[in-house]
PDB file of C-alpha atoms in Angstrom:
ATOM      1  CA  MET A   1       6.345  -8.646 -22.473  1.00  0.00           C
ATOM      2  CA  SER A   2       7.718  -5.245 -22.311  1.00  0.00           C
ATOM      3  CA  ASN A   3      10.740  -4.148 -20.614  1.00  0.00           C
ATOM      4  CA  LYS A   4      10.868  -0.276 -19.731  1.00  0.00           C
ATOM      5  CA  MET A   5      14.925  -1.127 -19.847  1.00  0.00           C
ATOM      6  CA  SER A   6      15.635  -2.852 -23.400  1.00  0.00           C
ATOM      7  CA  ASP A   7      19.063  -4.175 -22.620  1.00  0.00           C
ATOM      8  CA  VAL A   8      17.733  -6.397 -19.020  1.00  0.00           C
ATOM      9  CA  ASN A   9      19.484  -9.617 -19.354  1.00  0.00           C
ATOM     10  CA  THR A  10      17.227 -12.275 -17.695  1.00  0.00           C
ATOM     11  CA  ALA A  11      20.363 -15.055 -17.300  1.00  0.00           C
ATOM     12  CA  GLU A  12      22.488 -12.530 -15.815  1.00  0.00           C
ATOM     13  CA  GLU A  13      20.041 -11.251 -13.187  1.00  0.00           C
ATOM     14  CA  ILE A  14      19.984 -14.403 -11.310  1.00  0.00           C
ATOM     15  CA  SER A  15      22.375 -16.815 -10.677  1.00  0.00           C
ATOM     16  CA  ILE A  16      21.981 -20.289  -8.615  1.00  0.00           C
ATOM     17  CA  GLN A  17      24.520 -21.474  -7.125  1.00  0.00           C
ATOM     18  CA  THR A  18      26.602 -23.946  -4.356  1.00  0.00           C
ATOM     19  CA  ILE A  19      29.564 -21.131  -4.169  1.00  0.00           C
ATOM     20  CA  ASP A  20      29.189 -18.070  -1.384  1.00  0.00           C
ATOM     21  CA  PHE A  21      28.435 -14.486  -2.004  1.00  0.00           C
ATOM     22  CA  SER A  22      29.721 -11.197  -1.556  1.00  0.00           C
ATOM     23  CA  LEU A  23      27.450  -8.257  -0.546  1.00  0.00           C
ATOM     24  CA  ALA A  24      29.980  -5.533  -1.427  1.00  0.00           C
ATOM     25  CA  ASP A  25      30.834  -7.398  -4.873  1.00  0.00           C
ATOM     26  CA  GLU A  26      27.039  -7.605  -5.321  1.00  0.00           C
ATOM     27  CA  VAL A  27      26.033  -3.915  -4.302  1.00  0.00           C
ATOM     28  CA  ALA A  28      28.996  -2.930  -6.753  1.00  0.00           C
ATOM     29  CA  LEU A  29      27.785  -4.373  -9.836  1.00  0.00           C
ATOM     30  CA  LEU A  30      24.536  -2.946  -9.093  1.00  0.00           C
ATOM     31  CA  GLU A  31      26.321   0.379  -9.256  1.00  0.00           C
ATOM     32  CA  GLN A  32      28.697  -0.151 -11.867  1.00  0.00           C
ATOM     33  CA  ASP A  33      27.802   2.880 -14.766  1.00  0.00           C
ATOM     34  CA  ASN A  34      24.606   2.992 -12.715  1.00  0.00           C
ATOM     35  CA  LEU A  35      24.622   6.847 -12.091  1.00  0.00           C
ATOM     36  CA  THR A  36      20.269   7.096 -13.046  1.00  0.00           C
ATOM     37  CA  ASP A  37      19.379   5.006  -9.961  1.00  0.00           C
ATOM     38  CA  GLY A  38      19.386   6.485  -6.253  1.00  0.00           C
ATOM     39  CA  ALA A  39      18.064   3.961  -4.462  1.00  0.00           C
ATOM     40  CA  ILE A  40      19.704   0.212  -3.693  1.00  0.00           C
ATOM     41  CA  VAL A  41      18.043  -2.132  -1.575  1.00  0.00           C
ATOM     42  CA  THR A  42      19.132  -5.822  -0.451  1.00  0.00           C
ATOM     43  CA  PHE A  43      17.942  -8.549   1.403  1.00  0.00           C
ATOM     44  CA  THR A  44      20.340 -11.304   2.540  1.00  0.00           C
ATOM     45  CA  GLY A  45      18.889 -14.208   3.956  1.00  0.00           C
ATOM     46  CA  ARG A  46      20.996 -16.427   6.344  1.00  0.00           C
ATOM     47  CA  VAL A  47      20.769 -19.868   8.015  1.00  0.00           C
ATOM     48  CA  ARG A  48      19.603 -19.959  11.765  1.00  0.00           C
ATOM     49  CA  ASN A  49      20.796 -21.995  14.232  1.00  0.00           C
ATOM     50  CA  ASN A  50      17.372 -22.958  15.270  1.00  0.00           C
ATOM     51  CA  ASN A  51      13.639 -23.876  13.754  1.00  0.00           C
ATOM     52  CA  ASN A  52      10.697 -24.746  15.806  1.00  0.00           C
ATOM     53  CA  GLY A  53      12.768 -25.048  18.611  1.00  0.00           C
ATOM     54  CA  ASN A  54      14.958 -27.584  17.252  1.00  0.00           C
ATOM     55  CA  SER A  55      18.537 -27.074  17.186  1.00  0.00           C
ATOM     56  CA  VAL A  56      19.515 -27.291  13.724  1.00  0.00           C
ATOM     57  CA  THR A  57      23.156 -28.345  12.287  1.00  0.00           C
ATOM     58  CA  THR A  58      23.259 -27.954   8.700  1.00  0.00           C
ATOM     59  CA  LEU A  59      20.983 -27.301   5.734  1.00  0.00           C
ATOM     60  CA  THR A  60      21.041 -29.177   2.863  1.00  0.00           C
ATOM     61  CA  LEU A  61      18.995 -27.040  -0.290  1.00  0.00           C
ATOM     62  CA  GLU A  62      17.881 -29.145  -3.703  1.00  0.00           C
ATOM     63  CA  HIS A  63      15.855 -27.643  -6.532  1.00  0.00           C
ATOM     64  CA  TYR A  64      14.227 -28.174  -9.935  1.00  0.00           C
ATOM     65  CA  PRO A  65      17.076 -27.184 -12.235  1.00  0.00           C
ATOM     66  CA  GLY A  66      15.221 -24.987 -15.536  1.00  0.00           C
ATOM     67  CA  MET A  67      12.235 -24.711 -13.338  1.00  0.00           C
ATOM     68  CA  THR A  68      14.155 -22.859 -10.972  1.00  0.00           C
ATOM     69  CA  GLU A  69      15.538 -20.007 -13.123  1.00  0.00           C
ATOM     70  CA  LYS A  70      12.007 -19.777 -15.227  1.00  0.00           C
ATOM     71  CA  ALA A  71       9.826 -19.177 -12.303  1.00  0.00           C
ATOM     72  CA  LEU A  72      12.566 -16.591 -10.781  1.00  0.00           C
ATOM     73  CA  ALA A  73      13.062 -14.830 -14.286  1.00  0.00           C
ATOM     74  CA  LYS A  74       9.223 -14.371 -14.608  1.00  0.00           C
ATOM     75  CA  ILE A  75       8.987 -13.269 -10.881  1.00  0.00           C
ATOM     76  CA  ILE A  76      11.291 -10.698 -11.601  1.00  0.00           C
ATOM     77  CA  THR A  77       9.707  -9.522 -14.481  1.00  0.00           C
ATOM     78  CA  GLN A  78       6.228  -9.182 -12.741  1.00  0.00           C
ATOM     79  CA  ALA A  79       7.880  -6.809 -10.353  1.00  0.00           C
ATOM     80  CA  ARG A  80       9.250  -4.611 -13.426  1.00  0.00           C
ATOM     81  CA  GLU A  81       5.975  -4.915 -14.846  1.00  0.00           C
ATOM     82  CA  ARG A  82       4.653  -3.699 -11.322  1.00  0.00           C
ATOM     83  CA  TRP A  83       7.042  -0.935 -10.524  1.00  0.00           C
ATOM     84  CA  ASN A  84       9.942   1.268 -11.992  1.00  0.00           C
ATOM     85  CA  ILE A  85      13.186  -0.222 -11.088  1.00  0.00           C
ATOM     86  CA  GLY A  86      16.401  -0.050 -13.059  1.00  0.00           C
ATOM     87  CA  ARG A  87      18.599  -3.280 -11.972  1.00  0.00           C
ATOM     88  CA  VAL A  88      17.425  -7.001 -10.467  1.00  0.00           C
ATOM     89  CA  LYS A  89      19.785  -9.919  -9.164  1.00  0.00           C
ATOM     90  CA  VAL A  90      18.749 -12.759  -7.462  1.00  0.00           C
ATOM     91  CA  ILE A  91      21.232 -14.957  -5.886  1.00  0.00           C
ATOM     92  CA  HIS A  92      20.245 -18.217  -4.294  1.00  0.00           C
ATOM     93  CA  ARG A  93      22.430 -20.947  -2.973  1.00  0.00           C
ATOM     94  CA  ILE A  94      21.779 -24.619  -3.313  1.00  0.00           C
ATOM     95  CA  GLY A  95      24.009 -27.626  -1.501  1.00  0.00           C
ATOM     96  CA  GLU A  96      24.832 -27.960   2.094  1.00  0.00           C
ATOM     97  CA  LEU A  97      24.916 -25.190   4.055  1.00  0.00           C
ATOM     98  CA  ALA A  98      26.206 -24.311   7.713  1.00  0.00           C
ATOM     99  CA  ILE A  99      24.698 -22.051  10.459  1.00  0.00           C
ATOM    100  CA  GLY A 100      25.459 -18.189   9.322  1.00  0.00           C
ATOM    101  CA  ASP A 101      26.224 -18.943   5.797  1.00  0.00           C
ATOM    102  CA  GLN A 102      24.271 -16.532   3.554  1.00  0.00           C
ATOM    103  CA  ILE A 103      21.760 -18.754   1.217  1.00  0.00           C
ATOM    104  CA  VAL A 104      19.695 -15.939  -0.513  1.00  0.00           C
ATOM    105  CA  PHE A 105      20.430 -12.296  -1.973  1.00  0.00           C
ATOM    106  CA  VAL A 106      17.942  -9.845  -3.384  1.00  0.00           C
ATOM    107  CA  GLY A 107      19.521  -6.715  -5.112  1.00  0.00           C
ATOM    108  CA  VAL A 108      17.303  -4.186  -6.635  1.00  0.00           C
ATOM    109  CA  THR A 109      17.551  -0.595  -7.941  1.00  0.00           C
ATOM    110  CA  SER A 110      15.452   2.525  -9.136  1.00  0.00           C
ATOM    111  CA  LYS A 111      15.429   6.039  -9.259  1.00  0.00           C
ATOM    112  CA  HIS A 112      13.917   6.600  -6.014  1.00  0.00           C
ATOM    113  CA  ARG A 113      13.540   4.602  -3.185  1.00  0.00           C
ATOM    114  CA  HIS A 114       9.691   3.261  -2.957  1.00  0.00           C
ATOM    115  CA  ASP A 115       9.915   1.596  -6.095  1.00  0.00           C
ATOM    116  CA  ALA A 116      13.016  -0.395  -5.090  1.00  0.00           C
ATOM    117  CA  PHE A 117      11.355  -1.579  -1.597  1.00  0.00           C
ATOM    118  CA  ALA A 118       8.944  -2.979  -2.629  1.00  0.00           C
ATOM    119  CA  ALA A 119      10.189  -4.735  -5.737  1.00  0.00           C
ATOM    120  CA  ASN A 120      12.551  -6.312  -3.494  1.00  0.00           C
ATOM    121  CA  GLU A 121      10.173  -7.516  -0.750  1.00  0.00           C
ATOM    122  CA  PHE A 122       7.970  -8.506  -3.469  1.00  0.00           C
ATOM    123  CA  ILE A 123      10.503 -10.517  -5.512  1.00  0.00           C
ATOM    124  CA  MET A 124      11.391 -12.466  -2.040  1.00  0.00           C
ATOM    125  CA  ASP A 125       7.946 -13.252  -0.844  1.00  0.00           C
ATOM    126  CA  TYR A 126       6.990 -14.618  -4.026  1.00  0.00           C
ATOM    127  CA  LEU A 127      10.293 -16.823  -4.323  1.00  0.00           C
ATOM    128  CA  LYS A 128       9.134 -18.005  -0.951  1.00  0.00           C
ATOM    129  CA  VAL A 129       6.347 -20.067  -2.538  1.00  0.00           C
ATOM    130  CA  LYS A 130       6.961 -19.996  -6.047  1.00  0.00           C
ATOM    131  CA  ALA A 131      10.527 -20.883  -7.088  1.00  0.00           C
ATOM    132  CA  PRO A 132      11.101 -24.780  -6.435  1.00  0.00           C
ATOM    133  CA  PHE A 133      13.632 -25.172  -3.979  1.00  0.00           C
ATOM    134  CA  TRP A 134      13.350 -27.207  -0.975  1.00  0.00           C
ATOM    135  CA  LYS A 135      15.518 -27.376   2.310  1.00  0.00           C
ATOM    136  CA  LYS A 136      16.687 -30.302   4.640  1.00  0.00           C
ATOM    137  CA  GLU A 137      18.140 -29.796   7.964  1.00  0.00           C
ATOM    138  CA  ARG A 138      19.941 -31.761  10.101  1.00  0.00           C
ATOM    139  CA  ILE A 139      19.065 -31.557  13.967  1.00  0.00           C
ATOM    140  CA  SER A 140      20.995 -32.590  16.489  1.00  0.00           C
ATOM    141  CA  ASP A 141      18.711 -33.333  20.063  1.00  0.00           C
ATOM    142  CA  ALA A 142      20.773 -34.835  23.176  1.00  0.00           C
ATOM    143  CA  GLY A 143      23.218 -36.180  20.666  1.00  0.00           C
ATOM    144  CA  GLN A 144      21.035 -37.884  18.041  1.00  0.00           C
ATOM    145  CA  THR A 145      20.904 -36.205  14.712  1.00  0.00           C
ATOM    146  CA  SER A 146      17.746 -36.702  12.300  1.00  0.00           C
ATOM    147  CA  GLU A 147      16.973 -35.370   8.965  1.00  0.00           C
ATOM    148  CA  SER A 148      13.915 -34.049   7.538  1.00  0.00           C
ATOM    149  CA  TRP A 149      12.452 -31.906   5.173  1.00  0.00           C
ATOM    150  CA  LEU A 150      10.599 -28.567   6.362  1.00  0.00           C
ATOM    151  CA  ASP A 151       7.289 -27.955   6.025  1.00  0.00           C
ATOM    152  CA  ALA A 152       6.335 -25.032   4.123  1.00  0.00           C
ATOM    153  CA  LYS A 153       4.566 -22.282   6.195  1.00  0.00           C
ATOM    154  CA  THR A 154       0.729 -21.243   5.681  1.00  0.00           C
ATOM    155  CA  THR A 155       2.392 -17.215   6.761  1.00  0.00           C
ATOM    156  CA  ASP A 156       4.444 -16.868   3.699  1.00  0.00           C
ATOM    157  CA  THR A 157       1.414 -17.992   1.216  1.00  0.00           C
ATOM    158  CA  ASP A 158      -0.705 -15.720   3.207  1.00  0.00           C
ATOM    159  CA  LYS A 159       2.064 -12.788   2.710  1.00  0.00           C
ATOM    160  CA  ALA A 160       2.643 -13.545  -0.735  1.00  0.00           C
ATOM    161  CA  GLY A 161      -0.610 -13.428  -1.399  1.00  0.00           C
ATOM    162  CA  LEU A 162      -0.993  -9.655  -0.355  1.00  0.00           C
ATOM    163  CA  TRP A 163       0.815  -8.907  -3.413  1.00  0.00           C
ATOM    164  CA  SER A 164      -2.448  -9.824  -5.543  1.00  0.00           C
TER     165      SER A 164
ATOM    166  CA  MET B   1       6.705 -40.374 -24.450  1.00  0.00           C
ATOM    167  CA  ILE B   2       6.171 -37.964 -20.887  1.00  0.00           C
ATOM    168  CA  LYS B   3       9.071 -37.523 -18.655  1.00  0.00           C
ATOM    169  CA  ILE B   4       7.666 -37.465 -14.878  1.00  0.00           C
ATOM    170  CA  VAL B   5      10.348 -36.020 -12.732  1.00  0.00           C
ATOM    171  CA  PHE B   6       9.926 -36.152  -8.434  1.00  0.00           C
ATOM    172  CA  PHE B   7      11.306 -33.646  -5.649  1.00  0.00           C
ATOM    173  CA  ALA B   8      12.297 -33.221  -2.302  1.00  0.00           C
ATOM    174  CA  ALA B   9      10.859 -35.481   0.041  1.00  0.00           C
ATOM    175  CA  LEU B  10       8.240 -37.260  -2.508  1.00  0.00           C
ATOM    176  CA  ARG B  11      11.599 -38.289  -4.314  1.00  0.00           C
ATOM    177  CA  GLU B  12      12.169 -39.923  -1.213  1.00  0.00           C
ATOM    178  CA  GLN B  13       8.994 -41.386   0.170  1.00  0.00           C
ATOM    179  CA  LEU B  14       9.104 -43.045  -3.749  1.00  0.00           C
ATOM    180  CA  ASP B  15      12.146 -44.140  -3.893  1.00  0.00           C
ATOM    181  CA  CYS B  16      11.931 -42.930  -7.848  1.00  0.00           C
ATOM    182  CA  ALA B  17      13.693 -39.460  -9.180  1.00  0.00           C
ATOM    183  CA  GLU B  18      12.325 -39.750 -12.349  1.00  0.00           C
ATOM    184  CA  LEU B  19      10.004 -42.080 -15.073  1.00  0.00           C
ATOM    185  CA  SER B  20       8.576 -42.141 -18.351  1.00  0.00           C
ATOM    186  CA  ILE B  21       5.252 -43.238 -19.477  1.00  0.00           C
ATOM    187  CA  THR B  22       3.400 -43.156 -22.778  1.00  0.00           C
ATOM    188  CA  ALA B  23       1.159 -40.135 -23.905  1.00  0.00           C
ATOM    189  CA  ASP B  24      -1.427 -42.389 -25.011  1.00  0.00           C
ATOM    190  CA  ASP B  25      -2.677 -43.074 -21.491  1.00  0.00           C
ATOM    191  CA  VAL B  26      -3.124 -39.554 -20.131  1.00  0.00           C
ATOM    192  CA  LYS B  27      -5.004 -36.788 -21.404  1.00  0.00           C
ATOM    193  CA  THR B  28      -4.298 -33.996 -18.220  1.00  0.00           C
ATOM    194  CA  VAL B  29      -1.792 -33.746 -15.093  1.00  0.00           C
ATOM    195  CA  ASP B  30      -4.656 -35.563 -12.714  1.00  0.00           C
ATOM    196  CA  ASP B  31      -4.341 -38.307 -15.133  1.00  0.00           C
ATOM    197  CA  ILE B  32      -1.064 -38.929 -14.662  1.00  0.00           C
ATOM    198  CA  LYS B  33      -1.446 -38.870 -10.848  1.00  0.00           C
ATOM    199  CA  GLN B  34      -4.328 -41.146 -10.922  1.00  0.00           C
ATOM    200  CA  LEU B  35      -2.334 -43.589 -13.123  1.00  0.00           C
ATOM    201  CA  LEU B  36       0.442 -43.510 -10.934  1.00  0.00           C
ATOM    202  CA  SER B  37      -1.963 -43.959  -8.136  1.00  0.00           C
ATOM    203  CA  GLU B  38      -2.572 -47.620  -8.966  1.00  0.00           C
ATOM    204  CA  LYS B  39       1.339 -48.419  -8.969  1.00  0.00           C
ATOM    205  CA  ASN B  40       0.506 -49.552  -5.101  1.00  0.00           C
ATOM    206  CA  GLU B  41      -0.247 -48.394  -1.498  1.00  0.00           C
ATOM    207  CA  GLN B  42       3.158 -45.937  -1.048  1.00  0.00           C
ATOM    208  CA  TRP B  43       2.261 -44.227  -4.540  1.00  0.00           C
ATOM    209  CA  GLN B  44      -1.175 -44.452  -3.752  1.00  0.00           C
ATOM    210  CA  GLN B  45      -0.810 -42.578  -0.254  1.00  0.00           C
ATOM    211  CA  THR B  46       1.956 -39.977  -1.852  1.00  0.00           C
ATOM    212  CA  PHE B  47      -0.188 -38.645  -4.468  1.00  0.00           C
ATOM    213  CA  SER B  48      -3.336 -38.434  -2.172  1.00  0.00           C
ATOM    214  CA  ASN B  49      -1.988 -35.644  -0.537  1.00  0.00           C
ATOM    215  CA  ALA B  50      -4.065 -32.445  -1.933  1.00  0.00           C
ATOM    216  CA  SER B  51      -0.533 -30.237  -0.792  1.00  0.00           C
ATOM    217  CA  LEU B  52       1.166 -31.902  -3.794  1.00  0.00           C
ATOM    218  CA  LEU B  53       2.477 -28.903  -6.362  1.00  0.00           C
ATOM    219  CA  SER B  54       2.642 -30.000 -10.560  1.00  0.00           C
ATOM    220  CA  ALA B  55       4.310 -28.287 -13.004  1.00  0.00           C
ATOM    221  CA  VAL B  56       4.339 -29.083 -17.062  1.00  0.00           C
ATOM    222  CA  ASN B  57       7.982 -28.008 -18.782  1.00  0.00           C
ATOM    223  CA  HIS B  58       8.626 -25.752 -15.610  1.00  0.00           C
ATOM    224  CA  ASP B  59       5.472 -23.940 -15.323  1.00  0.00           C
ATOM    225  CA  MET B  60       3.274 -24.391 -12.153  1.00  0.00           C
ATOM    226  CA  VAL B  61       0.368 -26.018 -13.791  1.00  0.00           C
ATOM    227  CA  ASP B  62      -3.341 -27.328 -11.905  1.00  0.00           C
ATOM    228  CA  GLY B  63      -4.346 -30.685 -11.951  1.00  0.00           C
ATOM    229  CA  GLY B  64      -6.645 -30.282 -15.453  1.00  0.00           C
ATOM    230  CA  GLN B  65      -3.863 -29.070 -17.653  1.00  0.00           C
ATOM    231  CA  LEU B  66      -3.463 -31.158 -20.981  1.00  0.00           C
ATOM    232  CA  VAL B  67      -0.366 -33.084 -21.463  1.00  0.00           C
ATOM    233  CA  LYS B  68       1.178 -34.626 -24.999  1.00  0.00           C
ATOM    234  CA  ALA B  69       4.430 -36.543 -25.838  1.00  0.00           C
ATOM    235  CA  GLY B  70       8.035 -34.711 -25.026  1.00  0.00           C
ATOM    236  CA  ASP B  71       6.527 -32.522 -21.838  1.00  0.00           C
ATOM    237  CA  GLU B  72       7.981 -32.888 -18.569  1.00  0.00           C
ATOM    238  CA  VAL B  73       5.921 -33.415 -16.028  1.00  0.00           C
ATOM    239  CA  ALA B  74       7.061 -32.830 -12.616  1.00  0.00           C
ATOM    240  CA  PHE B  75       5.430 -33.476  -9.233  1.00  0.00           C
ATOM    241  CA  PHE B  76       7.047 -31.587  -5.706  1.00  0.00           C
ATOM    242  CA  PRO B  77       5.790 -30.655  -2.198  1.00  0.00           C
ATOM    243  CA  PRO B  78       5.290 -26.917  -1.211  1.00  0.00           C
ATOM    244  CA  VAL B  79       8.439 -25.058  -1.879  1.00  0.00           C
ATOM    245  CA  THR B  80      10.896 -23.887   1.436  1.00  0.00           C
ATOM    246  CA  GLY B  81      13.404 -21.921  -0.523  1.00  0.00           C
ATOM    247  CA  GLY B  82      14.896 -18.460   0.636  1.00  0.00           C
TER     248      GLY B  82
END
């Protein structure tokens, strides 16, 4: 594969972690010693308090260690092939998360805004359908709690399909 | 041997996180599905689900993918991260 930036270390671009992340810290890292890129686009995903009309109390994220990193690295490589982008950072949290918690972060820099906007959306859209994460939600309904795995949404598959 | 791993709802349905099979019995991912389906009714039902995804050595593959000794094969439901 050909990278425009030969010093890109894919392993450093991806973090699967239980701990929270700081948007300010991540933006600072994307900016640090980077005076060539005029655009920074970030996306942060958070846990909603509702899904399909149910009241969600917590969310548990499971993943496939090894494959997750490989799948995300492939997505980032594909983004680099399509757009002229500088730095990329993808963070995905695993384990138990509460309402309002941050789940996912994607940050992309580029010289001009178009590449960073497009690449960021592409990475999120592909992450949704290709990276092996699974959400289990605990739902509270009239004092009864139950757990269930989320179903994949066809809208996510359709959205990712628009890039091909 | 081929190592087989299961994730999320699939792991819970099967009550099994991983197992091993001898590579002699199978040529493709579909062969593995067929072999596992023969375990019992629960496994048969689980592996008849068309939305099931599979990976070989951490790459998503389709059922015709060839497998060999030393491979890690994974089965899991459609992903729901992000």
